Amino acid sequence: MQSMEFPLVLFTVLSQAAVGLALMGAVRVSSGPQGRSPRREWIMVAGLIGLGLLASLFHLGHPTGAPRALVHLSTAWLSREVLLAGTFAVLAVLAVLVSKTEVNPVLAWAGSLVGLGLILSAGMTYAPPAFPAVNNALPATFFLLSAVTLGAGFGSWFASESRQPLMGGIFGAGLLVALVLYLVVPCVWLSGGAVMRMTGQTWLGSGFYWVHVAVLAACLLVFRLTKGIPVWLPVLLLLGELAGRAGFFADTIHTAANLGGLY
Amino acid sequence: MKKQYAFLVDSELCIGCFTCAMACRNYYHPPEGVIWRQVYPLDEEIYPHRERAFYSLACNHCENPTCLNVCPVEAYTKREEDGVVVHHQEKCIGCGNCIRSCPYGAPKYNPVEKRAEKCSFCHERLDAGLKPACIQSCPTGALSMVDLAELEPGNQVQYPAGFPKMEDVNPSTRFILPKLPRLVRR
Ligand code: SF4
Ligand code: SF4
């Protein structure tokens, strides 16, 4: 088992919740009447990304050097991730300052696009060749699903009555896709090479994995039964995503773990 | 091809004595648990004999180093003159991205410095005309240094069983496989 990387768990999940919230705000702006309190929503977006960035500093051996992480944009996805996270945070703060009763559609869509770039770059950062099981599009897909489900869940706190079904529809569909994906992927890994198979076995034997899957299933069940998103449900989902992300970092096996063995 | 220094690991000669790993430790004094060179026994699935075979491994000074590509602060450089991949610790901010990303597990986290570090092919010794400490110490000559630009084709292999095949990264280390022991039945 690798390290759980708690600061990275917080950074990735909170930043994805922030991106999802901005994205759902933009979707609502484009689809009719505005939400209830755009300013409060952007304060939440800015708070989430701010907390995430703060948490990420605890991951560094030398946090004061963090600004230098921008220098290798040419090849390092981590540099791109830092740039996009910073830009997203600036846009979120700007949106807090300018939004009063109406959401600014330009800022909403600019934030969403930068946010999607952030998810893609995070997906690339955590898909290195050292982890064959996730050296592909899976991290970006996992992260996008976290953003969409958390964004729709928390977005329901701010959506007008008429937009609740839209948030609910996205929430339910996102949860279903995530649940199926998380159940299928480790089983597919079992038929891969040695390190991929070890990853599948470790995920399937991991408490983090099963807590995450159980939370996804429970959220889907509650959504189906209540035909809506109860206020507390996104918080439960957030806890489930944190557990799932801890598993992503702790239970995905590194190629070096099998040196001297068959690959 | 440009000059590219590489470790040549002769598994037939290696007796698994760990002298190379100890020489590296003695030379650089990394903190406990921080291991730049390690000697790995081959799994019985690969070498199914009572006699054991080993790979002595450190950084592979790759042609397209993942560590260099992923480092956000450009703490890695690849030397023009010999292809050695050097980590400049003073630039490192300890984000661990190279440690996660190198498929050979070569960079390690130094908890005292709170930065990454790895084998640098003893480039300061190379510049002084000396061999790396590990190679100099090997009592059987199992570990040696070659220039891939001048290496004659022979029985060296790049991706033996027990070593991850990463063609994009193109590690420079070459191996000579251990011979199978002769079985005498009575
Ligand atoms: S083995 Fe790893 S640390 Fe060494 S050059 Fe290759 S990618 Fe970099
Ligand atoms: S730990 Fe240091 S050398 Fe490695 S990627 Fe981070 S900043 Fe670069």
Coordinates of C-alpha atoms and ligand atoms in Angstrom, one line a residue:
Chain A
M1 CA 0.0 0.0 0.0
Q2 CA 1.3 3.4 -1.0
S3 CA 0.8 6.5 1.1
M4 CA -2.8 7.8 1.3
E5 CA -1.5 11.3 0.3
F6 CA -4.2 13.1 2.4
P7 CA -3.3 16.6 1.2
L8 CA -3.7 15.4 -2.4
V9 CA -7.0 13.7 -1.5
L10 CA -8.3 17.0 -0.2
F11 CA -6.9 19.1 -3.0
T12 CA -8.3 16.9 -5.8
V13 CA -11.7 16.2 -4.4
L14 CA -12.4 19.8 -3.2
S15 CA -11.1 21.4 -6.4
Q16 CA -13.3 19.0 -8.4
A17 CA -16.3 19.9 -6.2
A18 CA -15.6 23.5 -6.9
V19 CA -15.3 22.9 -10.7
G20 CA -18.5 20.9 -10.7
L21 CA -20.4 23.6 -8.9
A22 CA -19.2 26.2 -11.4
L23 CA -20.1 23.9 -14.3
M24 CA -23.6 23.3 -12.9
G25 CA -24.0 27.0 -12.3
A26 CA -23.1 27.6 -16.0
V27 CA -25.5 24.9 -17.2
R28 CA -28.3 26.5 -15.2
V29 CA -27.5 30.0 -16.5
S30 CA -27.7 28.7 -20.1
S31 CA -31.0 26.8 -19.5
G32 CA -33.3 29.5 -18.2
P33 CA -34.1 31.2 -14.9
Q34 CA -31.2 31.8 -12.6
G35 CA -30.5 30.2 -9.3
R36 CA -31.3 31.4 -5.8
S37 CA -28.1 33.1 -4.6
P38 CA -25.3 33.2 -7.2
R39 CA -23.0 35.1 -4.9
R40 CA -23.3 32.5 -2.1
E41 CA -22.7 29.8 -4.7
W42 CA -19.5 31.5 -6.0
I43 CA -18.4 32.0 -2.4
M44 CA -18.7 28.3 -1.9
V45 CA -16.8 27.7 -5.2
A46 CA -14.0 30.0 -4.1
G47 CA -13.9 28.5 -0.6
L48 CA -13.6 25.0 -1.9
I49 CA -10.8 25.8 -4.4
G50 CA -9.1 27.9 -1.7
L51 CA -9.2 25.1 0.8
G52 CA -8.0 22.6 -1.8
L53 CA -5.1 24.8 -2.7
L54 CA -4.2 25.3 0.9
A55 CA -4.3 21.6 1.5
S56 CA -2.1 21.0 -1.5
L57 CA 0.7 23.0 0.2
F58 CA 0.9 20.4 3.0
H59 CA 1.9 17.9 0.4
L60 CA 5.1 19.8 -0.4
G61 CA 8.3 19.3 1.4
H62 CA 9.0 23.0 0.8
P63 CA 5.7 24.8 0.5
T64 CA 7.3 28.2 0.0
G65 CA 8.6 26.9 -3.3
A66 CA 5.1 26.3 -4.6
P67 CA 5.0 29.3 -7.0
R68 CA 8.1 27.8 -8.8
A69 CA 5.9 24.8 -9.8
L70 CA 4.7 26.9 -12.7
V71 CA 8.0 26.9 -14.5
H72 CA 7.8 23.6 -16.4
L73 CA 4.6 24.1 -18.4
S74 CA 6.2 22.7 -21.6
T75 CA 6.0 19.0 -20.4
A76 CA 4.9 18.8 -16.7
W77 CA 1.2 18.3 -16.4
L78 CA 1.6 19.2 -12.7
S79 CA 2.8 22.7 -13.7
R80 CA -0.3 23.0 -16.0
E81 CA -2.5 21.8 -13.1
V82 CA -1.1 24.4 -10.8
L83 CA -1.6 27.2 -13.4
L84 CA -5.2 26.1 -14.1
A85 CA -6.0 25.7 -10.4
G86 CA -4.7 29.2 -9.8
T87 CA -6.6 30.7 -12.7
F88 CA -9.8 29.0 -11.6
A89 CA -9.4 30.4 -8.1
V90 CA -8.9 33.9 -9.4
L91 CA -12.0 33.6 -11.6
A92 CA -14.0 32.3 -8.7
V93 CA -12.9 35.3 -6.5
L94 CA -13.8 37.7 -9.4
A95 CA -17.2 36.1 -9.7
V96 CA -17.8 36.6 -6.0
L97 CA -17.0 40.3 -6.4
V98 CA -19.1 40.9 -9.4
S99 CA -22.2 38.7 -8.9
K100 CA -25.1 40.3 -7.1
T101 CA -28.5 38.9 -8.1
E102 CA -27.5 37.6 -11.5
V103 CA -24.8 35.1 -12.5
N104 CA -22.4 36.6 -15.0
P105 CA -22.6 34.0 -17.9
V106 CA -19.1 34.9 -19.2
L107 CA -17.5 34.3 -15.9
A108 CA -19.6 31.2 -15.3
W109 CA -18.5 29.6 -18.6
A110 CA -14.9 30.9 -18.4
G111 CA -14.7 29.3 -14.9
S112 CA -16.2 26.1 -16.2
L113 CA -13.8 25.8 -19.2
V114 CA -10.7 26.5 -17.0
G115 CA -12.1 24.0 -14.5
L116 CA -12.5 21.3 -17.1
G117 CA -8.9 22.0 -18.1
L118 CA -7.9 21.6 -14.5
I119 CA -9.6 18.2 -14.3
L120 CA -7.9 17.1 -17.5
S121 CA -4.5 18.2 -16.3
A122 CA -5.0 16.5 -12.9
G123 CA -6.1 13.4 -14.8
M124 CA -2.8 13.5 -16.7
T125 CA -0.7 14.2 -13.6
Y126 CA -2.0 11.1 -11.9
A127 CA -1.8 8.8 -14.9
P128 CA 2.0 8.2 -15.1
P129 CA 3.6 5.1 -16.6
A130 CA 4.5 3.9 -13.1
F131 CA 0.8 2.9 -12.5
P132 CA -0.2 0.7 -15.4
A133 CA -3.8 0.4 -14.1
V134 CA -4.4 4.1 -14.4
N135 CA -1.8 5.1 -17.1
N136 CA -4.8 5.9 -19.3
A137 CA -8.0 8.0 -19.4
L138 CA -9.3 6.6 -16.1
P139 CA -8.1 9.3 -13.7
A140 CA -9.5 12.1 -15.8
T141 CA -12.8 10.1 -16.1
F142 CA -12.9 9.5 -12.3
F143 CA -12.2 13.1 -11.6
L144 CA -14.8 14.3 -14.1
L145 CA -17.5 12.1 -12.5
S146 CA -16.6 13.4 -9.0
A147 CA -16.9 17.0 -10.4
V148 CA -20.3 16.3 -12.0
T149 CA -21.9 14.4 -9.1
L150 CA -20.6 16.7 -6.4
G151 CA -21.4 19.8 -8.6
A152 CA -24.9 18.7 -9.2
G153 CA -25.4 17.7 -5.6
F154 CA -24.1 20.9 -4.1
G155 CA -25.7 22.8 -7.0
S156 CA -29.1 21.7 -5.8
W157 CA -28.5 23.9 -2.7
F158 CA -28.5 27.0 -5.0
A159 CA -30.8 26.0 -7.9
S160 CA -34.3 27.5 -8.2
E161 CA -37.3 25.2 -7.8
S162 CA -37.6 24.9 -11.6
R163 CA -34.0 23.8 -12.0
Q164 CA -34.1 21.2 -9.3
P165 CA -35.1 18.4 -11.8
L166 CA -32.2 19.4 -14.0
M167 CA -29.7 19.1 -11.1
G168 CA -31.4 15.8 -10.0
G169 CA -31.2 14.3 -13.4
I170 CA -27.5 15.1 -13.7
F171 CA -26.8 13.9 -10.2
G172 CA -28.6 10.6 -10.7
A173 CA -27.1 9.9 -14.1
G174 CA -23.6 10.8 -12.8
L175 CA -24.0 8.5 -9.8
L176 CA -25.1 5.6 -12.0
V177 CA -22.2 6.0 -14.4
A178 CA -19.8 6.3 -11.5
L179 CA -21.2 3.2 -9.7
V180 CA -21.0 1.0 -12.8
L181 CA -17.5 2.3 -13.7
Y182 CA -16.1 1.7 -10.2
L183 CA -17.6 -1.8 -10.1
V184 CA -16.4 -2.8 -13.5
V185 CA -12.9 -1.3 -13.6
P186 CA -11.2 -3.3 -10.9
C187 CA -12.7 -6.5 -12.4
V188 CA -11.2 -5.6 -15.8
W189 CA -7.8 -5.0 -14.1
L190 CA -7.9 -8.6 -12.9
S191 CA -7.4 -9.8 -16.4
G192 CA -4.4 -7.4 -17.1
G193 CA -0.6 -7.7 -16.5
A194 CA 0.8 -8.5 -13.1
V195 CA 0.8 -4.9 -11.7
M196 CA -2.7 -4.2 -13.1
R197 CA -3.9 -7.4 -11.5
M198 CA -2.3 -6.6 -8.2
T199 CA -4.1 -3.2 -8.4
G200 CA -7.4 -4.9 -9.0
Q201 CA -6.9 -7.3 -6.1
T202 CA -5.9 -4.5 -3.8
W203 CA -8.8 -2.3 -4.7
L204 CA -11.3 -5.1 -4.3
G205 CA -9.8 -5.9 -0.8
S206 CA -9.7 -2.2 0.2
G207 CA -12.1 -0.6 2.8
F208 CA -11.7 2.7 1.0
Y209 CA -13.0 1.2 -2.2
W210 CA -16.0 -0.5 -0.6
V211 CA -16.9 2.6 1.4
H212 CA -16.9 4.7 -1.8
V213 CA -19.0 2.2 -3.7
A214 CA -21.4 1.9 -0.8
V215 CA -21.8 5.6 -0.6
L216 CA -22.4 5.9 -4.3
A217 CA -25.1 3.2 -4.1
A218 CA -26.7 4.8 -1.0
C219 CA -26.8 8.2 -2.7
L220 CA -28.4 6.7 -5.7
L221 CA -30.9 4.8 -3.6
V222 CA -31.9 7.9 -1.6
F223 CA -32.2 9.9 -4.8
R224 CA -34.5 7.3 -6.3
L225 CA -36.6 7.0 -3.1
T226 CA -37.0 10.8 -2.4
K227 CA -37.1 11.8 -6.1
G228 CA -34.8 14.6 -5.2
I229 CA -31.5 15.6 -3.5
P230 CA -32.0 16.0 0.2
V231 CA -29.8 18.8 1.6
W232 CA -27.5 16.4 3.5
L233 CA -26.9 14.0 0.6
P234 CA -24.1 16.0 -1.2
V235 CA -22.2 16.0 2.2
L236 CA -22.5 12.2 2.4
L237 CA -21.3 12.0 -1.2
L238 CA -18.3 14.3 -0.5
L239 CA -17.3 11.9 2.3
G240 CA -17.6 9.0 0.0
E241 CA -15.5 10.7 -2.7
L242 CA -12.8 11.5 -0.1
A243 CA -12.7 7.8 0.9
G244 CA -12.6 6.7 -2.8
R245 CA -9.8 9.2 -3.5
A246 CA -7.7 7.9 -0.5
G247 CA -8.1 4.5 -2.0
F248 CA -7.0 5.8 -5.5
F249 CA -3.7 7.0 -4.0
A250 CA -3.2 4.2 -1.5
D251 CA -4.3 1.1 -3.4
T252 CA -3.0 1.6 -6.9
I253 CA 0.1 -0.4 -7.3
H254 CA 3.4 1.0 -8.6
T255 CA 5.5 -1.0 -11.2
A256 CA 8.5 -0.8 -8.9
A257 CA 6.6 -3.0 -6.3
N258 CA 7.2 -6.0 -8.6
L259 CA 10.9 -5.6 -9.6
G260 CA 12.4 -9.0 -10.1
G261 CA 8.9 -10.6 -10.6
L262 CA 7.0 -11.3 -13.8
Y263 CA 5.2 -8.4 -15.4
Chain B
M1 CA 23.6 8.1 -31.5
K2 CA 24.8 10.5 -28.9
K3 CA 27.0 9.3 -26.0
Q4 CA 24.8 7.6 -23.4
Y5 CA 26.4 6.0 -20.3
A6 CA 24.5 3.0 -19.0
F7 CA 24.9 0.4 -16.3
L8 CA 25.5 -3.1 -17.6
V9 CA 24.2 -5.7 -15.1
D10 CA 25.6 -9.1 -15.6
S11 CA 23.2 -11.4 -13.8
E12 CA 25.4 -14.4 -14.5
L13 CA 28.2 -12.9 -12.5
C14 CA 26.2 -11.3 -9.7
I15 CA 26.2 -13.2 -6.5
G16 CA 23.7 -10.9 -4.6
C17 CA 26.3 -9.7 -2.1
F18 CA 24.8 -6.1 -1.9
T19 CA 28.3 -4.6 -2.0
C20 CA 27.2 -2.2 -4.8
A21 CA 24.2 -1.0 -2.7
M22 CA 26.5 -0.6 0.4
A23 CA 29.1 1.3 -1.6
C24 CA 26.4 3.7 -2.7
R25 CA 25.3 4.2 0.9
N26 CA 28.8 4.7 2.1
Y27 CA 29.5 7.2 -0.5
Y28 CA 26.4 9.4 -0.2
H29 CA 25.1 8.6 3.3
P30 CA 21.5 8.9 2.6
P31 CA 19.2 8.7 5.7
E32 CA 18.0 5.2 6.8
G33 CA 15.4 3.8 4.4
V34 CA 16.5 6.0 1.4
I35 CA 17.9 3.5 -1.1
W36 CA 19.4 4.6 -4.4
R37 CA 20.7 1.2 -5.5
Q38 CA 19.0 -2.0 -4.6
V39 CA 19.7 -5.6 -5.4
Y40 CA 16.5 -7.6 -6.3
P41 CA 16.4 -11.4 -6.3
L42 CA 14.6 -12.8 -9.4
D43 CA 11.3 -14.4 -8.7
E44 CA 11.3 -18.2 -8.8
E45 CA 8.8 -18.0 -11.8
I46 CA 11.7 -16.4 -13.7
Y47 CA 14.6 -18.3 -12.4
P48 CA 13.3 -21.6 -11.0
H49 CA 16.5 -22.9 -9.3
R50 CA 17.8 -23.3 -5.8
E51 CA 20.7 -21.1 -6.8
R52 CA 19.4 -17.5 -7.0
A53 CA 19.9 -14.7 -9.6
F54 CA 19.8 -11.0 -9.0
Y55 CA 19.4 -7.6 -10.7
S56 CA 21.3 -4.7 -9.1
L57 CA 19.2 -1.6 -10.0
A58 CA 19.4 2.1 -9.6
C59 CA 18.3 5.0 -11.9
N60 CA 18.4 3.9 -15.5
H61 CA 19.3 7.4 -16.9
C62 CA 16.6 7.0 -19.5
E63 CA 16.5 8.5 -23.0
N64 CA 13.1 10.1 -22.3
P65 CA 13.1 10.4 -18.5
T66 CA 9.7 10.5 -16.9
C67 CA 11.2 12.2 -13.8
L68 CA 12.5 15.1 -15.9
N69 CA 9.2 15.4 -17.9
V70 CA 6.9 15.5 -14.9
C71 CA 9.0 17.7 -12.5
P72 CA 7.2 21.0 -12.2
V73 CA 10.2 23.0 -11.1
E74 CA 12.7 21.6 -13.7
A75 CA 14.9 20.0 -11.0
Y76 CA 16.1 17.4 -13.4
T77 CA 18.5 17.8 -16.3
K78 CA 20.0 15.3 -18.8
R79 CA 23.6 15.9 -19.4
E80 CA 24.4 16.6 -23.1
E81 CA 27.9 15.1 -22.8
D82 CA 26.9 11.6 -21.5
G83 CA 23.1 11.3 -21.1
V84 CA 23.3 11.1 -17.3
V85 CA 20.1 12.3 -15.7
V86 CA 20.9 14.6 -12.7
H87 CA 18.6 15.7 -10.0
H88 CA 19.4 19.2 -8.7
Q89 CA 18.2 18.9 -5.1
E90 CA 18.4 22.7 -4.4
K91 CA 15.6 23.3 -6.9
C92 CA 13.3 20.5 -5.7
I93 CA 10.2 21.5 -3.7
G94 CA 9.5 17.9 -2.5
C95 CA 6.2 17.4 -4.4
G96 CA 6.9 13.7 -4.9
N97 CA 5.7 13.8 -8.5
C98 CA 8.9 12.2 -9.9
I99 CA 8.8 9.6 -7.1
R100 CA 5.2 8.6 -8.1
S101 CA 5.9 8.8 -11.8
C102 CA 9.2 7.0 -12.4
P103 CA 8.2 3.4 -13.4
Y104 CA 11.5 2.1 -11.9
G105 CA 11.0 3.6 -8.5
A106 CA 14.4 5.3 -8.7
P107 CA 13.8 8.7 -7.1
K108 CA 13.3 8.4 -3.3
Y109 CA 11.9 10.9 -0.8
N110 CA 14.5 12.1 1.7
P111 CA 12.5 12.8 4.9
V112 CA 15.3 14.9 6.4
E113 CA 15.8 17.1 3.4
K114 CA 12.1 16.9 2.5
R115 CA 13.1 16.6 -1.1
A116 CA 13.6 13.8 -3.7
E117 CA 16.9 12.3 -4.6
K118 CA 18.3 9.5 -6.7
C119 CA 21.4 7.9 -8.3
S120 CA 23.3 10.5 -10.3
F121 CA 25.7 7.9 -11.9
C122 CA 28.3 9.5 -9.6
H123 CA 28.7 12.2 -12.3
E124 CA 31.2 14.1 -10.2
R125 CA 33.3 11.0 -10.1
L126 CA 32.9 10.5 -13.9
D127 CA 34.1 14.1 -14.4
A128 CA 37.2 13.3 -12.3
G129 CA 37.9 10.2 -14.5
L130 CA 36.7 7.7 -11.8
K131 CA 34.1 5.0 -12.0
P132 CA 30.8 5.2 -10.0
A133 CA 31.2 3.9 -6.5
C134 CA 28.9 0.9 -7.1
I135 CA 30.8 -0.3 -10.1
Q136 CA 34.2 0.3 -8.4
S137 CA 33.1 -1.9 -5.5
C138 CA 31.6 -4.8 -7.3
P139 CA 33.8 -7.8 -6.4
T140 CA 32.8 -10.0 -9.3
G141 CA 32.7 -7.4 -12.1
A142 CA 28.9 -8.0 -12.5
L143 CA 28.2 -4.3 -12.6
S144 CA 29.9 -2.2 -15.2
M145 CA 29.5 0.9 -17.3
V146 CA 29.0 1.1 -21.1
D147 CA 28.4 3.8 -23.6
L148 CA 25.3 2.7 -25.6
A149 CA 26.6 4.7 -28.6
E150 CA 29.6 2.3 -28.8
L151 CA 28.1 -0.9 -27.4
E152 CA 28.6 -3.7 -29.9
P153 CA 25.5 -5.8 -30.4
G154 CA 25.8 -8.9 -28.2
N155 CA 23.9 -10.9 -25.7
Q156 CA 22.8 -7.8 -23.7
V157 CA 19.0 -7.3 -23.4
Q158 CA 17.1 -4.2 -22.5
Y159 CA 13.9 -5.7 -21.1
P160 CA 14.6 -9.0 -19.3
A161 CA 11.8 -10.7 -17.3
G162 CA 11.6 -9.0 -13.9
F163 CA 12.2 -5.5 -15.3
P164 CA 9.3 -3.3 -16.6
K165 CA 9.1 -2.7 -20.3
M166 CA 8.7 1.0 -20.9
E167 CA 9.5 1.8 -24.5
D168 CA 8.5 5.5 -24.4
V169 CA 10.9 6.0 -21.4
N170 CA 13.7 3.9 -23.0
P171 CA 15.8 3.0 -20.0
S172 CA 19.6 2.8 -20.7
T173 CA 20.4 -0.1 -18.4
R174 CA 21.4 -3.3 -20.2
F175 CA 21.4 -6.9 -18.8
I176 CA 23.1 -10.1 -19.4
L177 CA 20.8 -12.9 -18.4
P178 CA 21.8 -15.6 -15.8
K179 CA 22.6 -19.0 -17.4
L180 CA 20.5 -21.9 -16.2
P181 CA 22.4 -24.2 -13.9
R182 CA 23.3 -27.7 -15.2
L183 CA 21.1 -30.2 -13.6
V184 CA 22.9 -33.5 -12.8
R185 CA 20.5 -36.4 -12.1
R186 CA 21.6 -39.6 -10.4
Ligands
SF4_1 S1 14.9 5.5 -14.1 FE1 13.3 7.0 -13.4 S2 14.5 8.5 -12.3 FE2 16.0 7.4 -13.6 S3 16.0 8.6 -15.5 FE3 14.5 7.0 -15.8 S4 12.6 8.0 -15.2 FE4 14.2 9.3 -14.4
SF4_2 S1 9.9 15.9 -5.8 FE1 11.3 17.5 -6.5 S2 12.4 16.7 -8.2 FE2 10.6 15.4 -7.9 S3 9.0 16.3 -9.2 FE3 8.8 17.3 -7.2 S4 10.0 19.1 -7.4 FE4 10.6 17.8 -9.1

